[in-house]
Tab-separated table of C-alpha atoms and ligand atoms in Angstrom:
chain	number	residue	atom	x	y	z
A	1	UNK	CA	0.069	0.180	-0.161
A	2	UNK	CA	1.500	3.330	-1.155
A	3	UNK	CA	0.956	6.632	0.807
A	4	UNK	CA	-0.697	9.695	-0.941
A	5	UNK	CA	1.424	12.745	-1.223
A	6	UNK	CA	1.777	14.679	1.828
A	7	UNK	CA	-1.310	17.001	2.445
A	8	UNK	CA	-3.514	15.495	0.575
A	9	UNK	CA	-5.255	13.483	3.470
A	10	UNK	CA	-5.982	10.165	1.645
A	11	UNK	CA	-4.848	6.868	0.500
A	12	UNK	CA	-3.854	6.327	-3.215
A	13	UNK	CA	-4.756	2.094	-2.414
A	14	UNK	CA	-8.494	1.179	-1.831
A	15	UNK	CA	-9.527	-2.061	-1.617
A	16	UNK	CA	-7.331	-4.886	-3.500
A	17	UNK	CA	-9.586	-7.746	-4.085
A	18	UNK	CA	-13.090	-9.679	-3.642
A	19	UNK	CA	-13.777	-12.398	-0.855
A	20	UNK	CA	-15.360	-15.660	-0.633
A	21	UNK	CA	-15.884	-18.498	1.502
A	22	UNK	CA	-13.027	-20.986	-0.580
A	23	UNK	CA	-13.740	-24.069	2.345
A	24	UNK	CA	-16.009	-25.358	5.254
A	25	UNK	CA	-15.811	-27.638	7.926
A	26	UNK	CA	-17.936	-29.312	10.734
A	27	UNK	CA	-17.234	-31.242	13.804
A	28	UNK	CA	-19.695	-32.723	15.968
A	29	UNK	CA	-18.810	-34.676	18.757
A	30	UNK	CA	-19.128	-38.346	18.959
A	31	UNK	CA	-21.260	-38.436	21.976
A	32	UNK	CA	-25.177	-38.717	21.025
A	33	UNK	CA	-27.725	-37.069	23.266
A	34	UNK	CA	-31.077	-38.007	22.957
A	35	UNK	CA	-34.117	-35.954	24.237
A	36	UNK	CA	-34.990	-39.298	26.872
A	37	UNK	CA	-31.585	-38.521	28.691
A	38	UNK	CA	-32.373	-34.479	29.324
A	39	UNK	CA	-36.284	-34.922	30.179
A	40	UNK	CA	-36.513	-36.586	33.679
A	41	UNK	CA	-34.922	-33.952	34.973
A	42	UNK	CA	-36.990	-30.927	34.087
A	43	UNK	CA	-40.663	-32.996	34.070
A	44	UNK	CA	-40.550	-33.067	30.284
A	45	UNK	CA	-41.117	-35.454	27.265
A	46	UNK	CA	-39.487	-36.065	24.068
A	47	UNK	CA	-42.802	-35.026	22.256
A	48	UNK	CA	-42.572	-31.813	24.077
A	49	UNK	CA	-38.966	-30.986	23.170
A	50	UNK	CA	-39.930	-32.101	19.557
A	51	UNK	CA	-42.682	-29.961	19.144
A	52	UNK	CA	-41.542	-26.682	20.407
A	53	UNK	CA	-37.808	-27.132	19.556
A	54	UNK	CA	-37.350	-29.441	16.450
A	55	UNK	CA	-34.548	-31.032	18.368
A	56	UNK	CA	-34.067	-34.491	18.442
A	57	UNK	CA	-31.204	-35.219	19.717
A	58	UNK	CA	-27.784	-33.214	20.416
A	59	UNK	CA	-23.711	-33.814	20.793
A	60	UNK	CA	-22.084	-33.380	24.058
A	61	UNK	CA	-18.251	-32.988	23.616
A	62	UNK	CA	-16.484	-35.821	25.379
A	63	UNK	CA	-14.462	-35.687	28.623
A	64	UNK	CA	-11.402	-33.207	28.008
A	65	UNK	CA	-12.909	-32.348	24.598
A	66	UNK	CA	-11.983	-29.228	24.771
A	67	UNK	CA	-12.787	-26.051	22.691
A	68	UNK	CA	-9.573	-26.161	20.744
A	69	UNK	CA	-9.749	-29.755	20.030
A	70	UNK	CA	-13.492	-29.136	18.097
A	71	UNK	CA	-11.860	-26.161	16.537
A	72	UNK	CA	-8.949	-28.106	14.716
A	73	UNK	CA	-11.302	-31.043	13.538
A	74	UNK	CA	-13.250	-28.293	11.918
A	75	UNK	CA	-10.786	-26.364	10.239
A	76	UNK	CA	-8.580	-29.412	9.350
A	77	UNK	CA	-11.301	-30.528	6.562
A	78	UNK	CA	-12.085	-26.639	6.021
A	79	UNK	CA	-8.352	-26.091	4.952
A	80	UNK	CA	-8.185	-28.899	3.086
A	81	UNK	CA	-11.441	-28.192	0.912
A	82	UNK	CA	-10.138	-24.370	0.470
A	83	UNK	CA	-6.825	-25.549	-0.623
A	84	UNK	CA	-4.815	-23.548	2.042
A	85	UNK	CA	-1.902	-24.812	3.059
A	86	UNK	CA	-1.800	-23.400	8.267
A	87	UNK	CA	0.904	-21.199	6.574
A	88	UNK	CA	-0.887	-19.403	4.320
A	89	UNK	CA	-3.398	-18.079	6.696
A	90	UNK	CA	-2.279	-14.575	8.036
A	91	UNK	CA	-5.566	-14.417	10.739
A	92	UNK	CA	-7.653	-17.344	13.106
A	93	UNK	CA	-10.565	-15.420	14.226
A	94	UNK	CA	-12.609	-17.673	16.521
A	95	UNK	CA	-15.875	-17.015	17.939
A	96	UNK	CA	-17.138	-18.362	20.967
A	97	UNK	CA	-18.738	-18.065	24.309
A	98	UNK	CA	-17.831	-21.035	25.823
A	99	UNK	CA	-13.258	-20.872	25.995
A	100	UNK	CA	-13.172	-20.914	29.720
A	101	UNK	CA	-10.392	-18.284	29.692
A	102	UNK	CA	-11.278	-15.272	30.147
A	103	UNK	CA	-7.373	-14.499	28.636
A	104	UNK	CA	-5.849	-15.556	26.328
A	105	UNK	CA	-8.128	-15.956	23.689
A	106	UNK	CA	-8.953	-19.585	21.866
A	107	UNK	CA	-7.203	-18.229	18.717
A	108	UNK	CA	-3.656	-18.171	19.459
A	109	UNK	CA	-4.039	-21.432	20.954
A	110	UNK	CA	-5.440	-23.065	17.893
A	111	UNK	CA	-3.538	-21.612	15.781
A	112	UNK	CA	-0.282	-22.834	17.086
A	113	UNK	CA	-2.302	-26.390	16.749
A	114	UNK	CA	-2.758	-25.497	13.073
A	115	UNK	CA	0.611	-23.820	12.189
A	116	UNK	CA	0.188	-20.525	11.703
A	117	UNK	CA	1.898	-17.391	13.679
A	118	UNK	CA	-0.821	-15.163	11.886
A	119	UNK	CA	-2.851	-12.584	13.764
A	120	UNK	CA	-4.991	-14.364	16.149
A	121	UNK	CA	-8.540	-13.028	18.516
A	122	UNK	CA	-11.701	-14.031	19.983
A	123	UNK	CA	-14.908	-12.693	19.148
A	124	UNK	CA	-17.854	-12.664	21.094
A	125	UNK	CA	-21.113	-12.304	19.789
A	126	UNK	CA	-22.604	-15.438	20.917
A	127	UNK	CA	-25.015	-16.949	18.342
A	128	UNK	CA	-24.384	-13.897	15.818
A	129	UNK	CA	-20.693	-14.864	16.535
A	130	UNK	CA	-19.930	-16.337	12.933
A	131	UNK	CA	-21.612	-14.125	10.716
A	132	UNK	CA	-20.148	-11.128	12.369
A	133	UNK	CA	-16.709	-13.346	11.814
A	134	UNK	CA	-17.658	-13.539	8.226
A	135	UNK	CA	-18.044	-9.748	8.396
A	136	UNK	CA	-14.723	-9.043	9.890
A	137	UNK	CA	-12.628	-11.769	7.412
A	138	UNK	CA	-14.088	-10.270	4.070
A	139	UNK	CA	-13.642	-7.032	4.974
A	140	UNK	CA	-9.404	-8.160	5.729
A	141	UNK	CA	-9.538	-9.721	2.671
A	142	UNK	CA	-10.593	-6.845	0.495
A	143	UNK	CA	-8.730	-4.680	2.043
A	144	UNK	CA	-5.409	-6.409	1.744
A	145	UNK	CA	-5.092	-7.101	5.532
A	146	UNK	CA	-4.937	-11.041	4.772
A	147	UNK	CA	-4.902	-13.180	1.908
A	148	UNK	CA	-6.765	-16.000	3.907
A	149	UNK	CA	-8.284	-15.662	7.431
A	150	UNK	CA	-10.075	-18.790	8.900
A	151	UNK	CA	-13.445	-18.276	10.680
A	152	UNK	CA	-13.988	-20.695	13.314
A	153	UNK	CA	-17.210	-20.717	15.724
A	154	UNK	CA	-17.237	-23.410	18.536
A	155	UNK	CA	-19.228	-24.403	21.455
A	156	UNK	CA	-18.639	-26.222	24.604
A	157	UNK	CA	-22.223	-25.383	25.924
A	158	UNK	CA	-22.757	-27.834	27.749
A	159	UNK	CA	-20.579	-26.732	30.407
A	160	UNK	CA	-22.294	-23.544	31.018
A	161	UNK	CA	-25.706	-25.302	30.387
A	162	UNK	CA	-27.888	-26.333	33.843
A	163	UNK	CA	-29.496	-29.721	33.109
A	164	UNK	CA	-31.978	-28.718	35.579
A	165	UNK	CA	-32.951	-25.337	33.579
A	166	UNK	CA	-36.665	-26.253	31.978
A	167	UNK	CA	-36.016	-23.275	29.776
A	168	UNK	CA	-32.884	-24.231	28.267
A	169	UNK	CA	-32.085	-27.583	28.790
A	170	UNK	CA	-32.860	-29.018	25.948
A	171	UNK	CA	-31.384	-26.414	23.811
A	172	UNK	CA	-27.583	-25.644	23.988
A	173	UNK	CA	-25.191	-28.196	22.347
A	174	UNK	CA	-21.740	-28.526	21.835
A	175	UNK	CA	-19.899	-28.835	18.205
A	176	UNK	CA	-17.442	-26.404	16.325
A	177	UNK	CA	-18.185	-25.012	12.565
A	178	UNK	CA	-15.232	-23.716	10.303
A	179	UNK	CA	-15.036	-21.259	7.360
A	180	UNK	CA	-11.679	-20.054	5.091
A	181	UNK	CA	-12.089	-16.952	3.501
A	182	UNK	CA	-10.052	-16.268	0.929
A	183	UNK	CA	-8.870	-13.745	-1.686
A	184	UNK	CA	-11.671	-14.190	-5.092
A	185	UNK	CA	-11.449	-12.318	-8.804
A	186	UNK	CA	-15.427	-12.130	-8.007
A	187	UNK	CA	-18.099	-11.211	-5.307
A	188	UNK	CA	-18.389	-13.745	-3.379
A	189	UNK	CA	-19.435	-12.269	0.264
A	190	UNK	CA	-22.334	-9.735	0.455
A	191	UNK	CA	-22.516	-6.808	2.771
A	192	UNK	CA	-23.316	-7.549	6.241
A	193	UNK	CA	-26.503	-6.130	7.847
A	194	UNK	CA	-25.464	-6.350	11.642
A	195	UNK	CA	-27.037	-4.505	14.808
A	196	UNK	CA	-27.730	-5.249	18.457
A	197	UNK	CA	-30.121	-3.746	20.843
A	198	UNK	CA	-28.455	-3.941	24.176
A	199	UNK	CA	-32.042	-3.134	26.035
A	200	UNK	CA	-32.755	-6.825	25.970
A	201	UNK	CA	-29.104	-7.576	26.868
A	202	UNK	CA	-30.530	-9.931	29.463
A	203	UNK	CA	-33.163	-12.165	27.374
A	204	UNK	CA	-29.923	-14.296	27.459
A	205	UNK	CA	-26.862	-14.424	29.428
A	206	UNK	CA	-24.704	-16.193	31.936
A	207	UNK	CA	-26.662	-15.985	35.533
A	208	UNK	CA	-23.954	-14.688	37.242
A	209	UNK	CA	-21.397	-12.187	36.814
A	210	UNK	CA	-17.986	-14.006	37.379
A	211	UNK	CA	-17.479	-10.893	39.975
A	212	UNK	CA	-20.587	-12.401	41.575
A	213	UNK	CA	-19.757	-16.063	40.816
A	214	UNK	CA	-16.255	-15.497	42.930
A	215	UNK	CA	-17.874	-13.309	45.759
A	216	UNK	CA	-20.597	-15.083	46.543
A	217	UNK	CA	-19.326	-19.105	45.914
A	218	UNK	CA	-21.679	-19.847	43.808
A	219	UNK	CA	-20.196	-22.469	41.964
A	220	UNK	CA	-20.322	-22.552	37.844
A	221	UNK	CA	-22.349	-20.023	36.369
A	222	UNK	CA	-25.317	-21.260	33.247
A	223	UNK	CA	-26.305	-19.684	30.568
A	224	UNK	CA	-30.022	-18.448	30.970
A	225	UNK	CA	-32.425	-17.325	28.530
A	226	UNK	CA	-36.303	-15.368	28.715
A	227	UNK	CA	-37.384	-17.951	26.124
A	228	UNK	CA	-40.766	-16.139	24.878
A	229	UNK	CA	-38.887	-12.689	24.847
A	230	UNK	CA	-36.119	-14.499	22.467
A	231	UNK	CA	-38.998	-16.226	20.318
A	232	UNK	CA	-40.829	-13.003	19.873
A	233	UNK	CA	-37.449	-10.903	18.976
A	234	UNK	CA	-36.245	-13.470	16.491
A	235	UNK	CA	-39.624	-14.096	14.865
A	236	UNK	CA	-41.020	-10.749	14.542
A	237	UNK	CA	-37.387	-8.790	14.223
A	238	UNK	CA	-35.438	-11.066	12.045
A	239	UNK	CA	-36.606	-11.760	9.190
A	240	UNK	CA	-36.411	-7.971	8.021
A	241	UNK	CA	-32.782	-8.719	8.610
A	242	UNK	CA	-32.748	-11.234	6.461
A	243	UNK	CA	-34.627	-8.579	3.760
A	244	UNK	CA	-31.947	-6.535	3.769
A	245	UNK	CA	-29.032	-8.495	3.606
A	246	UNK	CA	-30.777	-9.455	0.330
A	247	UNK	CA	-31.469	-5.915	-0.482
A	248	UNK	CA	-27.915	-5.129	0.083
A	249	UNK	CA	-26.573	-8.077	-2.085
A	250	UNK	CA	-28.794	-6.990	-5.121
A	251	UNK	CA	-30.550	-10.150	-5.178
A	252	UNK	CA	-34.302	-11.682	-4.616
A	253	UNK	CA	-35.337	-14.723	-2.569
A	254	UNK	CA	-36.201	-16.484	-5.789
A	255	UNK	CA	-32.614	-16.631	-6.553
A	256	UNK	CA	-30.826	-18.200	-3.557
A	257	UNK	CA	-29.763	-21.898	-3.346
A	258	UNK	CA	-29.834	-21.826	0.195
A	259	UNK	CA	-31.547	-20.620	3.580
A	260	UNK	CA	-28.845	-21.138	6.291
A	261	UNK	CA	-30.469	-19.751	9.521
A	262	UNK	CA	-28.893	-19.730	12.841
A	263	UNK	CA	-30.186	-23.374	14.283
A	264	UNK	CA	-32.150	-21.719	17.632
A	265	UNK	CA	-35.271	-23.439	16.854
A	266	UNK	CA	-37.058	-24.911	14.497
A	267	UNK	CA	-40.166	-23.085	14.962
A	268	UNK	CA	-38.331	-19.562	14.615
A	269	UNK	CA	-36.512	-21.401	11.179
A	270	UNK	CA	-39.842	-22.050	9.774
A	271	UNK	CA	-41.453	-18.605	10.775
A	272	UNK	CA	-38.564	-16.352	9.144
A	273	UNK	CA	-39.160	-18.573	5.597
A	274	UNK	CA	-42.420	-17.855	5.775
A	275	UNK	CA	-42.105	-14.503	6.389
A	276	UNK	CA	-39.289	-13.997	3.659
A	277	UNK	CA	-41.733	-15.514	1.287
A	278	UNK	CA	-39.118	-18.200	0.525
A	279	UNK	CA	-39.882	-20.552	-2.326
A	280	UNK	CA	-41.597	-24.004	-1.415
A	281	UNK	CA	-38.408	-26.237	-2.673
A	282	UNK	CA	-35.680	-23.616	-1.717
A	283	UNK	CA	-33.378	-26.061	0.707
A	284	UNK	CA	-33.663	-24.706	4.061
A	285	UNK	CA	-30.813	-25.661	6.927
A	286	UNK	CA	-32.903	-27.939	9.723
A	287	UNK	CA	-29.749	-29.483	10.914
A	288	UNK	CA	-31.120	-28.455	14.721
A	289	UNK	CA	-32.857	-31.919	14.823
A	290	UNK	CA	-29.740	-33.703	15.128
A	291	UNK	CA	-27.273	-31.211	16.797
A	292	UNK	CA	-29.173	-29.086	18.798
A	293	UNK	CA	-28.370	-25.262	19.069
A	294	UNK	CA	-24.699	-24.927	19.257
A	295	UNK	CA	-24.864	-21.065	18.835
A	296	UNK	CA	-21.568	-19.743	17.039
A	297	UNK	CA	-21.443	-23.115	15.433
A	298	UNK	CA	-24.810	-23.690	14.156
A	299	UNK	CA	-24.731	-21.689	10.743
A	300	UNK	CA	-21.401	-23.486	9.731
A	301	UNK	CA	-22.033	-27.111	11.231
A	302	UNK	CA	-25.431	-26.327	8.800
A	303	UNK	CA	-23.363	-25.441	5.926
A	304	UNK	CA	-21.021	-27.923	5.736
A	305	UNK	CA	-23.605	-30.742	6.412
A	306	UNK	CA	-25.768	-29.421	3.484
A	307	UNK	CA	-22.441	-29.256	1.186
A	308	UNK	CA	-21.303	-32.681	2.078
A	309	UNK	CA	-24.867	-34.244	1.122
A	310	UNK	CA	-24.859	-32.698	-1.800
A	311	UNK	CA	-27.994	-30.510	-0.980
A	312	UNK	CA	-26.843	-26.989	-2.405
A	313	UNK	CA	-24.662	-26.725	-4.899
A	314	UNK	CA	-21.207	-24.940	-5.158
A	315	UNK	CA	-21.634	-21.708	-6.599
A	316	UNK	CA	-24.504	-21.136	-5.684
A	317	UNK	CA	-26.199	-18.502	-3.188
A	318	UNK	CA	-27.009	-18.857	0.677
A	319	UNK	CA	-28.325	-16.090	2.734
A	320	UNK	CA	-27.340	-16.554	6.407
A	321	UNK	CA	-28.239	-15.023	9.578
A	322	UNK	CA	-27.108	-15.438	13.015
A	323	UNK	CA	-28.592	-13.563	16.032
A	324	UNK	CA	-28.774	-14.497	19.720
A	325	UNK	CA	-27.406	-13.131	23.163
A	326	UNK	CA	-26.468	-9.321	23.398
A	327	UNK	CA	-29.211	-9.138	21.667
A	328	UNK	CA	-26.803	-9.009	18.041
A	329	UNK	CA	-27.766	-9.973	14.692
A	330	UNK	CA	-25.517	-10.364	11.452
A	331	UNK	CA	-27.119	-11.572	8.343
A	332	UNK	CA	-24.900	-11.402	4.588
A	333	UNK	CA	-25.478	-13.680	1.532
A	334	UNK	CA	-22.496	-15.929	0.036
A	335	UNK	CA	-21.532	-17.601	-2.492
A	336	UNK	CA	-21.526	-21.388	-1.315
A	337	UNK	CA	-18.188	-23.208	-1.735
B	1	LIG	N1	-40.761	-29.062	29.133
B	1	LIG	C1	-42.148	-29.723	29.086
B	1	LIG	N2	-43.015	-28.641	29.374
B	1	LIG	C2	-42.166	-27.004	29.720
B	1	LIG	C3	-41.020	-27.119	29.554
B	1	LIG	C4	-40.089	-27.964	28.700
B	1	LIG	N3	-38.656	-28.187	28.766
B	1	LIG	N4	-41.078	-25.389	29.532
B	1	LIG	C5	-41.809	-25.146	29.820
B	1	LIG	N5	-43.114	-26.086	29.919
B	1	LIG	C6	-44.427	-25.905	29.795
B	1	LIG	C7	-44.767	-24.538	30.862
B	1	LIG	O1	-44.751	-24.786	31.856
B	1	LIG	C8	-45.612	-24.052	30.311
B	1	LIG	O2	-46.906	-24.980	30.809
B	1	LIG	P1	-48.747	-24.131	30.830
B	1	LIG	O3	-48.667	-23.810	29.035
B	1	LIG	O4	-49.321	-25.371	31.395
B	1	LIG	O5	-48.294	-23.182	32.062
B	1	LIG	C9	-45.689	-24.073	28.542
B	1	LIG	O6	-44.727	-25.109	28.563
B	1	LIG	C10	-45.028	-23.085	28.028
B	1	LIG	O7	-44.520	-22.406	28.862
B	1	LIG	P2	-43.523	-21.215	28.396
B	1	LIG	O8	-42.362	-20.911	28.934
B	1	LIG	O9	-44.025	-20.252	27.425
B	1	LIG	O10	-42.821	-22.344	26.681
B	1	LIG	P3	-42.585	-21.745	25.342
B	1	LIG	O11	-43.560	-22.116	24.470
B	1	LIG	O12	-42.184	-20.018	25.575
B	1	LIG	O13	-41.304	-22.582	25.009
B	1	LIG	C11	-38.940	-22.194	24.573
B	1	LIG	C12	-40.208	-22.365	25.401
B	1	LIG	C13	-37.914	-22.388	25.122
B	1	LIG	C14	-39.263	-23.949	23.916
B	1	LIG	C15	-39.720	-21.477	23.367
B	1	LIG	O14	-39.856	-20.133	24.170
B	1	LIG	C16	-38.564	-20.996	22.371
B	1	LIG	O15	-38.670	-21.708	21.808
B	1	LIG	N6	-38.104	-19.549	22.692
B	1	LIG	C17	-36.512	-19.222	21.886
B	1	LIG	C18	-35.643	-20.036	22.150
B	1	LIG	C19	-34.387	-19.806	21.283
B	1	LIG	O16	-34.435	-20.833	19.792
B	1	LIG	N7	-33.061	-19.536	22.145
B	1	LIG	C20	-32.091	-19.653	21.280
B	1	LIG	C21	-31.901	-18.522	20.778
B	1	LIG	S1	-30.248	-18.478	20.581
């Protein structure tokens, strides 16, 4: 990048290239947890959970299976698909709310495990974290800050879920999804539409701050949720955001090849699809049935499954939208790798 002559107040170099997702990967822990394992402690039933959330089973990480381990398992196939060697990654972004260290971030350890010394940092935007990461990575690549960026959404939410909490015990789960964002000749990632509503900060939150946990000797904190508040916000608030992402990309719903929303609850997914008037035959991610709600991991996990099963075409257009604690959200249209 060269600077313009002194005093003119601008740079001569602008965006250098376009960006695209060049590879995706996913990791689902091996331990399958059916609804029957959850229901007794919350006085629920398999039928109720299926009907209210669409979840049939979820995965919990095994003993000692860390956020970093799961991230490596998701990143490795994503890098292979992208044809990018770890040393060619200029940055690693990890979106997570369940890495158990306040500092340092998970990303530097992941970068080390993969074999890159590139920039490495975490972002905390809960279920919207992956789409925030894709937005950052895309801008980094477009401006020449990085050639290839690894974005990982990963959660070990079983550590932060109370199995006695009727509102959350059946929802949250563990897993990792990854995408590589690379340089591209054509536009592969549309503009991101994002925002937050901090007035609803408490609608999904850790039940106690770390200070309270320490000072009041409260034991391990977990994530609490005002289910109906979140449900209403997602159903009424997120379809317009998804529509804005389509508008920003300059396309209409009938040009989509896939709709890949955050896997929060199948009723939210269905309501959004209806409000967006999506074509009836459009493939819609419903990975939640067998994976549960894996927060930051849910969108790349769902995309990885659809790509692997040949349900969506490479080169097609996918609308993805993440939303959750904050309350935060981010949406963009991407070209399917
Ligand atoms: N099992 C069985 N019954 C349950 C239950 C459970 N786990 N939780 C609540 N109920 C019962 C209640 O006791 C109540 O019974 P009543 O009508 O006899 O009084 C009834 O179900 C409705 O309770 P409510 O708390 O209003 O549940 P709901 O219909 O709002 O469903 C959620 C609960 C969590 C499924 C729903 O609010 C939801 O999907 N919210 C969005 C959650 C989400 O997607 N979060 C992720 C965002 S990132």
